[in-house]
Coordinates of C-alpha atoms in Angstrom, one line a residue:
M1218 CA -88.4 55.5 19.6
H1219 CA -87.8 54.9 16.1
P1220 CA -90.2 52.6 14.3
T1221 CA -89.3 49.2 13.7
T1222 CA -89.1 47.9 10.4
T1223 CA -89.4 44.3 8.7
K1224 CA -88.1 42.6 5.8
H1225 CA -90.6 41.2 3.2
V1226 CA -89.5 38.8 0.8
S1227 CA -91.1 38.3 -2.3
L1228 CA -92.0 34.7 -3.0
L1229 CA -92.9 35.3 -6.7
A1230 CA -89.5 37.4 -7.2
V1231 CA -87.4 34.6 -5.6
I1232 CA -89.0 32.3 -7.9
F1233 CA -88.3 34.6 -10.8
W1234 CA -84.8 35.0 -10.5
L1235 CA -84.5 31.2 -9.6
L1236 CA -85.6 30.8 -13.1
V1237 CA -83.2 33.4 -14.7
L1238 CA -80.2 31.7 -12.9
A1239 CA -81.3 28.1 -14.2
G1240 CA -81.8 29.3 -17.2
A1241 CA -78.4 31.2 -17.7
W1242 CA -77.0 27.5 -16.2
Q1243 CA -78.7 26.1 -18.6
A1244 CA -77.3 28.2 -21.4
L1245 CA -73.8 28.5 -20.5
H1246 CA -73.1 24.2 -19.3
D1247 CA -70.8 22.6 -21.7
R1248 CA -70.5 25.8 -23.9
L1249 CA -67.3 27.4 -22.3
H1250 CA -64.8 24.6 -23.6
R1251 CA -62.0 27.0 -24.1
A1252 CA -62.4 28.9 -21.2
D1253 CA -61.8 25.4 -19.4
Q1254 CA -59.0 24.2 -21.5
F1255 CA -57.1 27.6 -20.9
L1256 CA -58.0 27.4 -17.2
Y1257 CA -56.8 23.7 -16.7
N1258 CA -53.9 24.5 -18.5
R1259 CA -52.8 26.9 -16.5
L1260 CA -53.4 25.0 -13.3
G1261 CA -52.0 21.9 -14.5
H1262 CA -48.3 23.7 -15.1
A1263 CA -48.3 25.6 -11.9
L1264 CA -49.4 22.5 -10.0
C1265 CA -48.5 19.4 -11.7
P1266 CA -45.2 18.2 -13.4
W1267 CA -46.0 18.6 -16.6
A1268 CA -43.6 19.3 -19.2
E1269 CA -43.9 22.5 -20.9
S1270 CA -45.2 21.5 -24.0
D1271 CA -48.0 19.6 -22.6
Y1272 CA -51.8 20.7 -22.4
P1273 CA -54.7 19.1 -21.0
Q1274 CA -57.2 16.6 -22.9
L1275 CA -61.0 17.1 -21.5
L1276 CA -62.7 14.3 -22.2
A1277 CA -66.6 14.3 -21.4
P1278 CA -68.0 11.1 -20.0
G1279 CA -67.6 8.1 -22.1
E1280 CA -65.4 9.8 -24.8
A1281 CA -62.4 8.1 -25.7
V1282 CA -59.0 9.3 -25.7
A1283 CA -57.4 11.2 -28.8
M1284 CA -53.9 9.5 -29.6
E1285 CA -51.1 10.4 -31.4
P1286 CA -47.5 9.5 -32.2
V1287 CA -44.6 10.4 -30.6
V1288 CA -40.8 9.8 -31.7
S1289 CA -38.3 10.0 -29.3
Q1290 CA -34.6 8.9 -29.8
T1291 CA -32.3 7.2 -26.8
R1292 CA -28.6 7.7 -27.4
L1293 CA -26.7 4.6 -26.4
R1294 CA -22.8 4.3 -25.8
E1295 CA -22.2 1.2 -28.1
C1296 CA -18.8 -0.4 -27.0
P1297 CA -17.1 -3.1 -29.3
P1298 CA -16.3 -6.4 -27.6
V1299 CA -12.4 -6.7 -26.9
G1300 CA -10.6 -10.1 -27.3
M1301 CA -7.9 -10.8 -24.6
V1302 CA -5.0 -13.0 -25.7
E1303 CA -2.4 -13.9 -22.8
L1304 CA 1.1 -14.3 -23.6
N1305 CA 2.5 -15.4 -20.5
E1306 CA 4.5 -18.5 -20.0
S1307 CA 1.8 -21.4 -19.5
A1308 CA -0.5 -20.4 -22.1
C1309 CA 2.6 -20.1 -24.6
A1310 CA 3.7 -23.3 -23.3
E1311 CA 0.7 -25.4 -24.5
V1312 CA 1.3 -24.0 -28.1
F1313 CA 4.4 -23.6 -28.6
A1314 CA 7.7 -25.9 -28.4
A1315 CA 10.2 -23.4 -27.8
L1316 CA 10.0 -20.5 -25.0
P1317 CA 10.6 -17.7 -24.8
L1318 CA 8.8 -16.1 -27.8
G1319 CA 11.1 -14.6 -30.3
P1320 CA 9.6 -12.0 -32.6
Q1321 CA 8.9 -14.2 -35.2
D1322 CA 6.4 -15.9 -33.1
T1323 CA 5.0 -12.8 -32.4
A1324 CA 4.9 -12.1 -36.1
V1325 CA 3.2 -15.3 -36.7
L1326 CA 0.6 -14.8 -34.0
L1327 CA -0.2 -11.4 -35.1
N1328 CA -0.7 -12.7 -38.4
K1329 CA -3.0 -15.4 -37.3
L1330 CA -5.2 -12.6 -35.6
K1331 CA -5.0 -10.8 -39.3
Q1332 CA -6.3 -13.9 -40.8
G1333 CA -9.2 -14.2 -38.5
G1334 CA -10.2 -11.0 -39.3
A1335 CA -8.6 -8.8 -36.4
T1336 CA -8.4 -4.8 -37.0
T1337 CA -7.5 -3.7 -34.7
V1338 CA -4.6 -5.0 -31.9
G1339 CA -3.4 -3.4 -29.2
L1340 CA 0.5 -5.2 -27.8
S1341 CA 1.7 -4.9 -24.5
S1342 CA 5.4 -6.5 -24.2
P1343 CA 8.6 -6.0 -23.0
L1344 CA 10.0 -6.8 -26.3
I1345 CA 13.1 -8.1 -25.2
W1346 CA 14.0 -11.2 -26.5
P1347 CA 17.1 -14.0 -25.5
G1348 CA 20.0 -14.2 -27.6
E1349 CA 20.6 -12.0 -30.8
Q1350 CA 18.0 -11.6 -33.2
G1351 CA 18.4 -11.2 -36.8
D1352 CA 17.2 -8.0 -38.6
M1353 CA 15.1 -9.5 -40.8
V1354 CA 13.0 -11.2 -38.0
R1355 CA 12.2 -7.9 -36.5
E1356 CA 11.7 -6.0 -39.6
M1357 CA 8.7 -8.9 -40.1
L1358 CA 7.3 -8.2 -37.2
C1359 CA 6.9 -4.5 -37.9
R1360 CA 5.7 -5.2 -41.2
V1361 CA 2.9 -7.3 -39.7
L1362 CA 1.8 -4.6 -37.1
A1363 CA 1.9 -2.0 -39.8
G1364 CA -0.4 -4.2 -42.0
F1365 CA -3.5 -3.8 -39.5
P1366 CA -5.9 -1.0 -40.1
H1367 CA -5.3 -0.3 -36.5
S1368 CA -2.7 -1.7 -34.2
A1369 CA -0.3 0.1 -31.4
V1370 CA 2.7 -1.1 -29.5
G1371 CA 3.2 0.0 -25.9
L1372 CA 6.5 1.8 -25.1
R1373 CA 7.9 0.6 -21.5
G1374 CA 9.5 3.5 -19.7
R1375 CA 10.9 4.8 -16.4
T1376 CA 11.5 8.2 -14.9
A1377 CA 15.3 8.9 -14.4
A1378 CA 17.6 11.3 -13.3
Q1379 CA 19.0 12.3 -16.5
P1380 CA 16.0 12.1 -18.9
D1381 CA 16.2 11.6 -22.3
F1382 CA 14.2 13.3 -25.4
T1383 CA 11.0 12.2 -25.7
P1384 CA 11.1 9.4 -28.2
A1385 CA 10.0 11.1 -31.9
M1386 CA 7.0 8.0 -32.3
L1387 CA 5.5 9.5 -28.9
R1388 CA 5.9 13.2 -29.5
H1389 CA 3.7 13.5 -32.4
A1390 CA 0.8 11.8 -30.5
S1391 CA 1.0 14.6 -28.2
I1392 CA -2.2 16.5 -26.9
P1393 CA -1.6 20.1 -27.6
Q1394 CA -1.2 22.2 -24.3
E1395 CA -3.7 24.5 -24.9
N1396 CA -6.2 21.1 -25.1
I1397 CA -5.5 20.7 -21.5
E1398 CA -6.6 22.4 -18.4
G1399 CA -5.9 21.3 -14.4
N1400 CA -3.1 20.5 -12.6
P1401 CA -1.2 17.2 -14.1
S1402 CA 0.9 16.4 -10.9
G1403 CA -1.7 12.9 -10.7
L1404 CA -0.8 11.5 -14.3
P1405 CA 1.8 9.0 -14.5
I1406 CA 5.3 10.1 -15.2
A1407 CA 8.2 9.1 -17.6
N1408 CA 11.3 10.6 -19.3
R1409 CA 13.3 7.3 -20.8
P1410 CA 12.2 4.4 -22.5
L1411 CA 13.3 1.3 -21.3
P1412 CA 15.5 -0.7 -23.9
N1413 CA 13.6 -3.2 -26.1
G1414 CA 14.3 -4.9 -29.3
L1415 CA 12.3 -3.4 -31.7
T1416 CA 12.3 0.2 -31.7
E1417 CA 16.2 0.6 -33.0
T1418 CA 15.1 -1.1 -36.4
P1419 CA 14.3 1.0 -39.2
D1420 CA 10.8 -0.4 -39.9
A1421 CA 9.7 0.4 -36.2
L1422 CA 9.0 3.8 -37.6
A1423 CA 6.1 2.3 -39.0
V1424 CA 4.4 1.3 -36.0
V1425 CA 2.4 3.0 -33.7
W1426 CA 3.6 3.1 -30.3
A1427 CA 2.0 4.6 -27.2
P1428 CA 3.2 4.5 -23.5
D1429 CA 2.4 1.8 -21.8
W1430 CA 4.0 -0.1 -18.4
L1431 CA 6.2 2.5 -16.8
E1432 CA 8.7 1.2 -14.0
G1433 CA 7.9 2.2 -10.5
E1434 CA 4.1 3.5 -11.5
P1435 CA 1.4 1.4 -10.0
H1436 CA -1.3 2.7 -11.9
T1437 CA 0.4 0.9 -14.8
Q1438 CA 1.5 -2.3 -13.1
N1439 CA -1.2 -3.3 -11.5
P1440 CA -5.1 -3.6 -11.7
S1441 CA -7.0 -1.1 -9.7
A1442 CA -8.5 -2.5 -6.3
V1443 CA -11.8 -1.0 -8.0
D1444 CA -13.3 -3.1 -10.8
S1445 CA -14.9 -0.2 -12.7
I1446 CA -12.0 2.2 -13.0
S1447 CA -10.1 2.1 -16.0
F1448 CA -6.4 2.3 -17.0
P1449 CA -4.6 5.4 -17.4
L1450 CA -5.9 7.4 -20.7
L1451 CA -2.7 9.9 -20.1
M1452 CA 0.7 10.0 -19.2
R1453 CA 3.4 12.8 -19.1
W1454 CA 6.8 12.1 -20.7
N1455 CA 9.1 14.9 -20.5
G1456 CA 6.7 17.0 -19.9
E1457 CA 4.1 16.1 -22.7
T1458 CA 0.6 14.8 -22.5
I1459 CA 0.3 11.5 -24.6
P1460 CA -2.6 9.0 -24.7
T1461 CA -1.6 5.8 -23.1
L1462 CA -1.8 2.3 -25.3
P1463 CA -5.8 1.8 -25.0
F1464 CA -6.5 5.4 -25.7
R1465 CA -4.1 5.5 -28.6
L1466 CA -5.8 2.7 -30.5
A1467 CA -9.1 4.1 -29.4
L1468 CA -8.4 7.2 -31.0
A1469 CA -7.2 5.2 -34.2
R1470 CA -10.1 3.3 -34.3
L1471 CA -12.5 6.4 -34.2
G1472 CA -10.2 8.3 -36.9
L1473 CA -8.7 10.7 -34.2
D1474 CA -5.8 12.0 -32.8
G1475 CA -4.1 14.2 -30.1
K1476 CA -5.3 17.0 -31.3
D1477 CA -8.8 16.4 -31.0
V1478 CA -8.7 15.7 -27.7
K1479 CA -9.8 18.4 -24.8
V1480 CA -8.7 17.5 -21.1
R1481 CA -10.1 18.8 -18.0
L1482 CA -7.8 16.9 -15.5
G1483 CA -9.6 15.5 -12.7
K1484 CA -13.0 16.8 -14.5
D1485 CA -13.4 15.2 -17.3
I1486 CA -12.0 14.3 -21.5
T1487 CA -13.7 15.0 -24.3
Y1488 CA -12.8 13.3 -28.0
G1489 CA -14.8 12.6 -31.1
G1490 CA -18.1 14.1 -29.8
F1491 CA -18.0 11.9 -26.6
T1492 CA -17.3 13.6 -23.2
L1493 CA -16.0 10.9 -20.0
P1494 CA -15.6 11.9 -16.2
I1495 CA -12.0 11.1 -15.4
D1496 CA -10.0 11.4 -12.1
D1497 CA -6.8 13.3 -11.3
N1498 CA -4.8 9.9 -12.9
S1499 CA -6.8 10.4 -15.9
R1500 CA -9.1 7.0 -15.5
T1501 CA -12.8 6.7 -16.1
R1502 CA -15.5 4.3 -15.3
L1503 CA -16.0 1.3 -17.3
T1504 CA -19.8 1.3 -17.4
E1505 CA -20.1 -0.4 -21.0
A1506 CA -16.9 -2.4 -21.7
R1507 CA -17.2 -5.7 -22.6
V1508 CA -14.0 -8.2 -22.9
V1509 CA -14.4 -11.9 -24.2
S1510 CA -11.2 -14.0 -23.5
I1511 CA -9.6 -16.0 -26.5
P1512 CA -7.1 -18.8 -25.6
L1513 CA -3.7 -18.7 -27.7
A1514 CA -4.5 -22.1 -28.8
D1515 CA -7.6 -20.6 -30.6
V1516 CA -5.7 -18.0 -32.5
V1517 CA -3.0 -20.3 -33.3
S1518 CA -5.4 -22.9 -34.7
G1519 CA -6.8 -19.8 -37.1
T1520 CA -10.4 -19.2 -35.5
D1521 CA -12.7 -17.1 -37.0
L1522 CA -12.6 -13.6 -34.5
T1523 CA -15.7 -12.1 -36.2
R1524 CA -17.9 -15.3 -34.7
Q1525 CA -17.2 -13.6 -30.7
L1526 CA -16.1 -10.4 -31.8
G1527 CA -18.3 -9.1 -34.3
K1528 CA -17.2 -7.0 -37.2
R1529 CA -13.9 -5.2 -37.2
P1530 CA -12.7 -7.3 -34.4
C1531 CA -10.6 -5.7 -31.6
V1532 CA -7.8 -7.9 -29.8
M1533 CA -5.4 -6.7 -26.8
L1534 CA -2.5 -8.9 -26.6
E1535 CA -0.1 -8.8 -23.5
Q1536 CA 3.3 -10.5 -22.6
P1537 CA 4.3 -9.9 -19.3
A1538 CA 7.8 -9.5 -18.0
D1539 CA 9.5 -12.3 -16.5
K1540 CA 8.3 -13.7 -13.6
Q1541 CA 5.0 -11.5 -13.9
N1542 CA 1.5 -12.7 -14.6
T1543 CA -1.1 -10.0 -14.8
P1544 CA -4.3 -11.2 -16.4
L1545 CA -5.7 -8.8 -14.5
R1546 CA -4.0 -6.0 -15.7
L1547 CA -4.5 -7.3 -19.5
E1548 CA -8.2 -7.5 -18.8
R1549 CA -7.9 -3.7 -17.5
L1550 CA -6.4 -3.0 -20.7
A1551 CA -9.1 -4.5 -22.8
R1552 CA -11.8 -2.7 -21.0
T1553 CA -10.5 0.4 -21.3
L1554 CA -9.9 -0.1 -25.0
S1555 CA -13.5 -1.1 -25.0
Q1556 CA -15.1 1.7 -23.4
L1557 CA -13.4 4.6 -25.1
A1558 CA -13.5 2.8 -28.6
G1559 CA -17.4 3.2 -28.1
T1560 CA -19.4 4.8 -30.4
E1561 CA -23.0 6.3 -30.3
K1562 CA -25.6 4.5 -31.2
I1563 CA -29.2 6.7 -31.6
I1564 CA -32.0 3.9 -31.4
T1565 CA -35.5 5.6 -32.6
H1566 CA -38.7 4.7 -30.5
T1567 CA -42.2 5.4 -32.0
S1568 CA -45.0 5.0 -29.5
Q1569 CA -48.2 6.3 -29.0
R1570 CA -49.6 9.1 -26.4
P1571 CA -52.8 10.9 -25.8
C1572 CA -52.7 14.4 -27.3
G1573 CA -51.4 17.1 -25.4
G1574 CA -49.5 14.4 -23.0
Q1575 CA -52.3 15.0 -20.3
V1576 CA -55.9 13.8 -20.1
L1577 CA -58.6 15.1 -17.7
R1578 CA -61.8 13.1 -17.2
Q1579 CA -64.9 15.0 -16.5
I1580 CA -66.8 14.8 -13.3
P1581 CA -70.4 15.6 -14.4
L1582 CA -72.3 18.5 -12.4
L1583 CA -76.1 18.0 -12.1
P1584 CA -76.1 14.6 -14.5
D1585 CA -80.0 13.7 -13.4
W1586 CA -83.1 15.0 -12.3
Q1587 CA -82.7 14.4 -8.8
S1588 CA -79.3 16.2 -8.7
R1589 CA -81.0 19.1 -10.2
T1590 CA -83.7 19.2 -8.2
T1591 CA -81.6 19.4 -5.2
A1592 CA -79.5 22.5 -6.9
C1593 CA -82.5 24.0 -7.4
F1594 CA -83.9 23.7 -3.6
I1595 CA -80.2 25.0 -2.5
L1596 CA -80.7 27.8 -4.7
L1597 CA -84.1 28.9 -3.8
V1598 CA -83.4 28.5 0.2
F1599 CA -80.1 30.9 -0.8
L1600 CA -81.9 33.8 -2.6
W1601 CA -84.6 33.4 0.1
V1602 CA -82.2 34.1 2.9
M1603 CA -79.5 36.3 1.9
P1604 CA -82.0 39.4 2.4
F1605 CA -81.8 38.5 5.9
I1606 CA -77.9 38.5 6.0
P1607 CA -76.0 41.8 6.8
G1608 CA -74.8 43.5 3.8
L1609 CA -70.7 42.9 4.7
L1610 CA -71.3 39.4 5.3
R1611 CA -73.5 38.9 2.2
W1612 CA -70.9 39.9 0.3
L1613 CA -68.1 38.0 1.8
I1614 CA -70.2 34.9 1.2
L1615 CA -70.6 36.0 -2.3
L1616 CA -66.9 36.6 -3.2
A1617 CA -65.9 33.4 -1.4
L1618 CA -67.5 31.3 -4.2
P1619 CA -64.9 32.0 -7.4
G1620 CA -62.4 30.8 -4.6
V1621 CA -64.0 27.9 -3.9
I1622 CA -64.3 27.2 -7.2
I1623 CA -60.8 27.7 -8.3
W1624 CA -59.9 25.4 -5.3
Q1625 CA -61.8 22.8 -6.1
S1626 CA -60.7 22.6 -9.8
S1627 CA -56.9 22.7 -8.7
V1628 CA -58.1 19.6 -6.3
Y1629 CA -59.5 18.0 -9.0
I1630 CA -57.0 18.2 -11.9
Q1631 CA -54.5 16.4 -9.5
Q1632 CA -56.6 13.7 -9.7
G1633 CA -56.8 13.7 -13.5
Q1634 CA -60.4 15.1 -13.1
W1635 CA -62.3 18.4 -14.4
F1636 CA -65.6 19.7 -14.3
T1637 CA -67.2 22.8 -16.1
S1638 CA -65.3 25.4 -13.7
S1639 CA -66.1 28.6 -16.4
A1640 CA -69.1 27.9 -16.4
L1641 CA -69.8 28.2 -12.8
L1642 CA -67.3 31.4 -12.7
A1643 CA -69.7 33.1 -15.7
W1644 CA -72.8 31.9 -13.6
W1645 CA -71.5 33.4 -10.4
L1646 CA -70.8 36.7 -12.5
L1647 CA -74.2 37.1 -13.3
L1648 CA -75.2 36.4 -9.7
A1649 CA -72.6 39.3 -8.4
I1650 CA -74.6 41.5 -11.4
V1651 CA -77.7 41.0 -10.0
F1652 CA -76.5 42.1 -6.5
L1653 CA -74.6 44.7 -8.0
L1654 CA -78.0 46.0 -9.5
H1655 CA -80.0 45.4 -6.3
R1656 CA -77.8 46.2 -3.4
T1657 CA -80.7 44.9 -1.0
Y1658 CA -83.3 42.9 -1.8
D1659 CA -85.8 45.2 0.3
K1660 CA -85.6 48.1 -2.2
G1661 CA -88.2 46.9 -4.5
L1662 CA -86.8 43.9 -5.8
F1663 CA -88.2 41.4 -3.6
G1664 CA -90.1 43.4 -1.5
K1665 CA -90.0 46.9 0.8
R1666 CA -89.5 47.3 3.9
R1667 CA -92.5 47.7 6.4

């Protein structure tokens, strides 16, 4: 029979290593701040929704949070309010003695708008007057229109079996074909202008024209059933793609023309640094548009438009055809103009935030003598019983300790907390070295086999 052997653990040896490990902890505690910073920075970016530039600010108990100024910018689309002036029969009857309005009456109205401060004016009208109108009054209307910094008149059209050439006043405003992508079949179409009493006037060449109301085309005649959908921005005229009345006015107000527009039909339209989504009919969402209804009587009395519309007042007028009264169409034209004439506004904000963007508050380890006494007792028991644990299990226990430390660190960081993980890992490494140098406790270190 083999002689039985027993393990003897020296109490003095256990106390010696207890003092060595306790002294090592005292030396390491709170002296590995950079290592903790690195560890929690990696854990934070791996486990928490931190920004790429964020890093943790590790605070000791009672330590104040260090703050830093942060400058941020918010980009807004600032849309000008657009005044709406209805020229329907009932509104005109309250102001004018004779109806319907002639070109001279329209010129007087436009001149009143100019005196009121208007800088951008759009006119949607059939431009048909009963009786013979003299060239002088028609030329006067053209000169008043040309006197605004930005103005445009709607050209009404239709689709005929025998098309006419695209009018010169529309052709030079078209968007180059190379700037257009997609299928244009959803755009409103026309190939012949409807007769009106102004286009034949020589001075009409100085007036800015744009496609407007189209015969048999509901998108240009009736307001959308969806309040937030705009008037079509584009029309096809004999195969050329041309900005409509509100879009032409908006481009002019922003100092742009058709060459500055890029279109992906059914997707988006880009001009002046802006990109707006559009559908197959070239309509967009009216998310920031602002409109103000201005009574015709106020226009005639010479109201100051800047009080209601701010600087550079923008006005849209509509004179419906006979037996038509479409105030909702006027509103859609005005809202479309407002949305498209918007400019970018950058608002700068300065605020304070914690340095690094993330704050972790420390959970103290062994903060008082009671906890230190308890830890020393647990360590004493650990050193005492380890020789009696089989070697493989002993090493499994030892190797599990750093995993527990890292796991606990990951739990705390998600709660905005931290502890001295690096000191614990370094202390564990010292313990592992002791076990590595002395593979068993019973080979001269703590005792010997008997």
